[in-house]
Coordinates of C-alpha atoms in Angstrom, one line a residue:
X119 CA 91.2 95.2 120.4
X120 CA 92.9 94.5 123.7
X121 CA 96.6 95.1 123.7
X122 CA 99.2 93.1 125.6
X123 CA 100.3 95.0 128.6
X124 CA 103.9 96.2 128.4
X125 CA 106.6 98.2 130.0
X126 CA 107.8 101.1 127.8
X127 CA 107.6 100.3 124.1
X128 CA 108.3 96.6 124.3
X129 CA 105.6 94.0 124.1
X130 CA 105.6 91.8 127.1
X131 CA 106.0 88.1 126.9
X132 CA 103.1 86.5 128.7
X133 CA 103.1 82.9 129.8
X134 CA 101.1 80.0 128.5
X135 CA 100.2 81.4 125.1
X136 CA 99.0 79.3 122.2
X137 CA 99.3 80.2 118.6
X138 CA 96.6 79.3 116.1
X139 CA 98.6 78.7 113.0
X140 CA 99.0 76.3 110.1
X141 CA 101.5 73.4 110.4
X142 CA 103.3 74.6 107.3
X143 CA 103.1 78.1 106.0
X144 CA 104.7 77.1 102.7
X145 CA 101.9 74.7 102.0
X146 CA 99.6 76.4 99.6
X147 CA 96.8 73.9 100.1
X148 CA 96.3 75.4 103.6
X149 CA 94.8 78.5 101.9
X150 CA 96.0 80.6 104.8
X151 CA 94.2 83.8 105.5
X152 CA 96.3 85.3 108.3
X153 CA 94.1 88.4 108.4
X154 CA 91.8 86.3 110.5
X155 CA 94.5 84.8 112.7
X156 CA 94.9 85.6 116.3
X157 CA 97.5 84.7 118.8
X158 CA 95.8 84.3 122.1
X159 CA 97.5 84.7 125.4
X160 CA 95.5 84.7 128.7
X161 CA 92.6 86.5 127.0
X162 CA 94.8 89.1 125.2
X163 CA 95.6 89.2 121.5
X164 CA 99.3 89.4 120.8
X165 CA 99.5 92.1 118.1
X166 CA 103.1 91.3 117.3
X167 CA 102.3 87.6 117.0
X168 CA 99.7 88.5 114.4
X169 CA 102.3 90.7 112.6
X170 CA 104.7 87.8 112.6
X171 CA 102.2 85.5 110.9
X172 CA 101.4 88.1 108.3
X173 CA 105.1 88.7 107.6
X174 CA 105.8 85.0 107.2
X175 CA 102.8 84.7 104.9
X176 CA 104.1 87.5 102.8
X177 CA 107.6 86.0 102.7
X178 CA 106.3 82.5 101.7
X179 CA 103.4 83.5 99.5
X180 CA 104.8 86.6 97.8
X181 CA 108.5 87.2 98.3
X182 CA 109.8 83.7 97.6
X183 CA 107.5 83.3 94.6
X184 CA 108.7 86.6 93.1
X185 CA 112.3 86.4 94.3
X186 CA 113.8 87.8 91.1
X187 CA 111.5 90.9 91.2
X188 CA 112.3 91.6 94.9
X189 CA 116.0 91.2 94.4
X190 CA 115.9 93.8 91.6
X191 CA 113.9 96.1 93.9
X192 CA 116.7 95.7 96.4
X193 CA 119.0 97.4 93.9
X194 CA 116.9 100.3 92.9
X195 CA 113.3 101.6 92.6
X196 CA 111.6 103.0 89.5
X197 CA 108.0 103.8 90.4
X198 CA 105.9 105.5 87.8
X199 CA 103.5 106.9 90.5
X200 CA 103.6 109.1 93.5
X201 CA 100.6 108.9 95.8
X202 CA 99.8 111.5 98.5
X203 CA 97.1 110.1 100.8
X204 CA 95.6 110.6 104.2
X205 CA 97.1 109.0 107.2
X206 CA 93.6 107.6 108.2
X207 CA 93.9 104.0 109.2
X208 CA 90.8 103.1 107.1
X209 CA 92.4 104.4 103.9
X210 CA 95.3 102.2 102.7
X211 CA 96.0 103.0 99.0
X212 CA 98.1 99.8 98.5
X213 CA 95.1 97.7 99.7
X214 CA 92.4 99.7 98.0
X215 CA 94.1 100.2 94.6
X216 CA 96.3 97.1 94.6
X217 CA 99.7 98.8 94.4
X218 CA 102.6 96.3 94.5
X219 CA 106.1 96.9 96.0
X220 CA 108.1 99.1 93.7
X221 CA 105.1 100.6 91.9
X222 CA 104.4 103.7 94.0
X223 CA 106.3 106.2 96.0
X224 CA 104.0 107.2 98.8
X225 CA 103.5 109.8 101.5
X226 CA 100.6 110.0 103.9
X227 CA 99.6 113.0 106.1
X228 CA 96.6 114.4 107.9
X229 CA 93.9 115.2 105.3
X230 CA 96.2 114.4 102.3
X231 CA 97.2 118.1 102.0
X232 CA 100.0 119.6 99.8
X233 CA 101.3 122.9 101.1
X234 CA 102.3 125.7 98.7
X235 CA 106.0 126.1 98.2
X236 CA 106.2 129.5 100.0
X237 CA 105.0 127.8 103.3
X238 CA 108.5 126.3 103.6
X239 CA 110.0 122.9 104.2
X240 CA 107.9 119.9 105.3
X241 CA 108.1 116.2 104.9
X242 CA 105.5 116.4 102.1
X243 CA 107.5 118.7 99.8
X244 CA 110.7 116.9 100.6
X245 CA 109.1 113.7 99.4
X246 CA 107.7 115.6 96.4
X247 CA 111.1 116.8 95.4
X248 CA 112.7 113.4 95.7
X249 CA 109.8 111.7 93.7
X250 CA 109.8 114.3 90.9
X251 CA 113.5 115.3 90.5
X252 CA 115.2 112.0 91.5
X253 CA 112.8 109.2 90.7
X254 CA 111.1 111.2 87.9
X255 CA 107.7 109.8 88.5
X256 CA 105.2 110.3 85.7
X257 CA 102.0 110.6 87.7
X258 CA 101.1 112.2 91.0
X259 CA 97.8 111.0 92.6
X260 CA 96.3 112.9 95.6
X261 CA 93.7 110.7 97.3
X262 CA 91.1 112.1 99.7
X263 CA 88.3 110.2 101.4
X264 CA 84.9 110.4 103.1
X265 CA 84.5 111.3 106.7
X266 CA 87.9 112.9 107.0
X267 CA 88.6 114.1 110.5
X268 CA 91.3 116.4 109.2
X269 CA 88.9 118.2 107.0
X270 CA 86.4 118.4 109.8
X271 CA 89.1 120.0 112.0
X272 CA 89.9 122.5 109.2
X273 CA 86.2 123.4 108.7
X274 CA 85.6 123.9 112.4
X275 CA 88.6 126.2 113.0
X276 CA 87.6 129.8 113.8
X277 CA 88.5 132.3 111.1
X278 CA 89.8 134.9 113.5
X279 CA 92.1 132.7 115.6
X280 CA 95.6 131.5 115.0
X281 CA 96.3 127.8 114.8
X282 CA 96.9 126.6 118.3
X283 CA 98.4 123.1 117.9
X284 CA 100.2 120.8 115.5
X285 CA 97.0 119.6 113.9
X286 CA 95.6 123.1 113.4
X287 CA 98.9 124.3 112.1
X288 CA 99.0 121.6 109.5
X289 CA 95.3 121.6 108.3
X290 CA 95.6 125.4 107.9
X291 CA 97.3 124.5 104.6
X292 CA 93.8 123.8 103.4
X293 CA 92.5 127.3 104.2
X294 CA 91.8 128.3 100.5
X295 CA 89.7 125.1 100.1
X296 CA 87.8 126.0 103.2
X297 CA 87.1 129.5 102.1
X298 CA 85.8 128.3 98.7
X299 CA 83.7 125.7 100.4
X300 CA 82.1 128.2 102.8
X301 CA 81.4 130.6 99.9
X302 CA 79.7 127.8 97.8
X303 CA 77.9 125.8 100.4
X304 CA 76.8 128.3 103.1
X305 CA 73.2 127.0 102.8
X306 CA 74.3 123.4 103.6
X307 CA 74.8 121.6 106.9
X308 CA 78.2 121.3 108.5
X309 CA 78.5 117.6 107.5
X310 CA 77.6 118.4 103.9
X311 CA 80.1 121.3 103.8
X312 CA 82.8 118.9 105.0
X313 CA 82.0 116.4 102.3
X314 CA 82.3 119.2 99.7
X315 CA 85.6 120.4 101.2
X316 CA 87.0 116.9 101.1
X317 CA 87.0 117.1 97.3
X318 CA 87.7 120.8 97.1
X319 CA 90.9 120.4 99.2
X320 CA 92.1 117.7 96.8
X321 CA 91.8 120.1 93.8
X322 CA 93.5 122.8 95.8
X323 CA 96.3 120.5 96.6
X324 CA 96.6 119.7 92.9
X325 CA 97.0 123.5 92.2
X326 CA 99.5 123.8 95.1
X327 CA 101.7 121.2 93.4
X328 CA 102.2 123.7 90.6
X329 CA 103.7 126.2 93.0
X330 CA 106.9 124.1 92.8
X331 CA 108.8 125.2 89.7
X332 CA 110.6 121.9 89.1
X333 CA 107.3 120.2 89.2
X334 CA 105.4 122.7 87.1
X335 CA 108.2 122.5 84.5
X336 CA 107.7 118.7 84.1
X337 CA 103.9 119.2 83.8
X338 CA 104.5 121.8 81.1
X339 CA 106.7 119.4 79.2
X340 CA 104.0 116.7 79.5
X341 CA 106.4 114.5 81.4
X342 CA 104.2 114.5 84.5
X343 CA 100.4 114.3 85.0
X344 CA 98.6 115.3 88.2
X345 CA 95.5 113.4 89.3
X346 CA 92.9 113.5 92.1
X347 CA 91.1 110.6 93.7
X348 CA 88.4 110.3 96.3
X349 CA 87.6 107.1 98.2
X350 CA 84.2 106.8 99.8
X351 CA 84.4 103.9 102.3
X352 CA 80.8 104.1 103.2
X353 CA 79.8 102.6 99.8
X354 CA 83.2 101.5 98.6
X355 CA 83.4 103.7 95.5
X356 CA 86.3 105.6 94.0
X357 CA 86.3 108.8 91.9
X358 CA 89.3 109.6 89.7
X359 CA 90.1 112.7 87.7
X360 CA 93.0 114.5 86.0
X361 CA 94.0 118.2 86.4
X362 CA 93.8 120.0 83.0
X363 CA 97.0 122.1 83.3
X364 CA 96.2 124.3 80.3
X365 CA 92.9 125.3 81.8
X366 CA 94.3 126.2 85.2
X367 CA 95.0 129.6 86.6
X368 CA 97.7 129.4 89.3
X369 CA 97.6 133.1 90.2
X370 CA 98.3 133.3 93.9
X371 CA 95.4 135.7 94.6
X372 CA 92.8 134.1 92.4
X373 CA 93.5 130.5 91.4
X374 CA 91.1 128.3 89.5
X375 CA 91.3 124.8 88.1
X376 CA 89.7 122.6 85.4
X377 CA 89.6 118.8 85.6
X378 CA 89.2 116.2 82.9
X379 CA 89.0 112.4 82.4
X380 CA 86.6 111.9 85.2
X381 CA 85.8 108.3 86.2
X382 CA 83.6 106.7 88.8
X383 CA 84.4 103.2 90.0
X384 CA 81.7 101.4 91.9

C-alpha cells in the first residue's frame, strides 16, 4: 500500500482527490462494503479517508442501530472475558472470534506472552490486575497463532547471551517454553520447533497467570477459568482448550500443566 506523503505525523492534503463512496451511507440498500473502498488522490491511497468511511459505516450501520446498547456502554463496562493476544496485524481477535464492543477486555503484545509476577510491572500484568480485581472477568483466553515472529525471535536467541534489545527483553519471558520445546523437539527442524513453541508458550503463559495470588485465588474459588487458543491463519482453523487447575503443578522450579475441554474449529 502506498501512503500519502506527509510532514511529521500529519497526513497531507493533496489536491484533486476523488472519493469513491455511496451517495447515502444510511441507505441499507447500498449494501456498503467499505473494506473494499479506496480514496484515490493522484495515484496514492488516502488511508485516513478509508478510515473515515469505515467509521461512518460503523456509526450508521452499528452504533445508531444499537444506540441503547452503546449508551449503556458509555456508562460502564462489564466484560466476561479477558483476551491476551499477539500484536500481529494478521491476528485480530474481534474479527476472528466476532467479539462485540463491551464483551472483551483485551491486551495485545509481542507473542501473546504473560510474564510471571516476580518479573515486575508491565502493561500486561497491569491490565491483568484491572481485569481480574476490578472488572472481575470470568474467563481469560490467551491466543497464539501460526508463523509468530515473536516466537521465532525467542527460539533463535542464543542461550548464553543477555537480551540486547526491547524485543529480546520481552520475548525472554517465554524462556521456559523455549527450553521445554528444545528438550522435546531437538530432532525437528527449526520451523517445526517454532510451531511447537507457539503452543507451548501459550500453556506456559496460562501457568504464569497463576503466579499472581489475586488471580489464582479466583481460579481456586472457581470464579475464573483460564483458556488457551491457537489460530492457524494458513488454513483458518482455531484450537481451544482449558487449563485444568487441579492437575497443574505451579512449582517454580518444575512446573507442569494439564489441559481439558479441547476443541478444534475448522
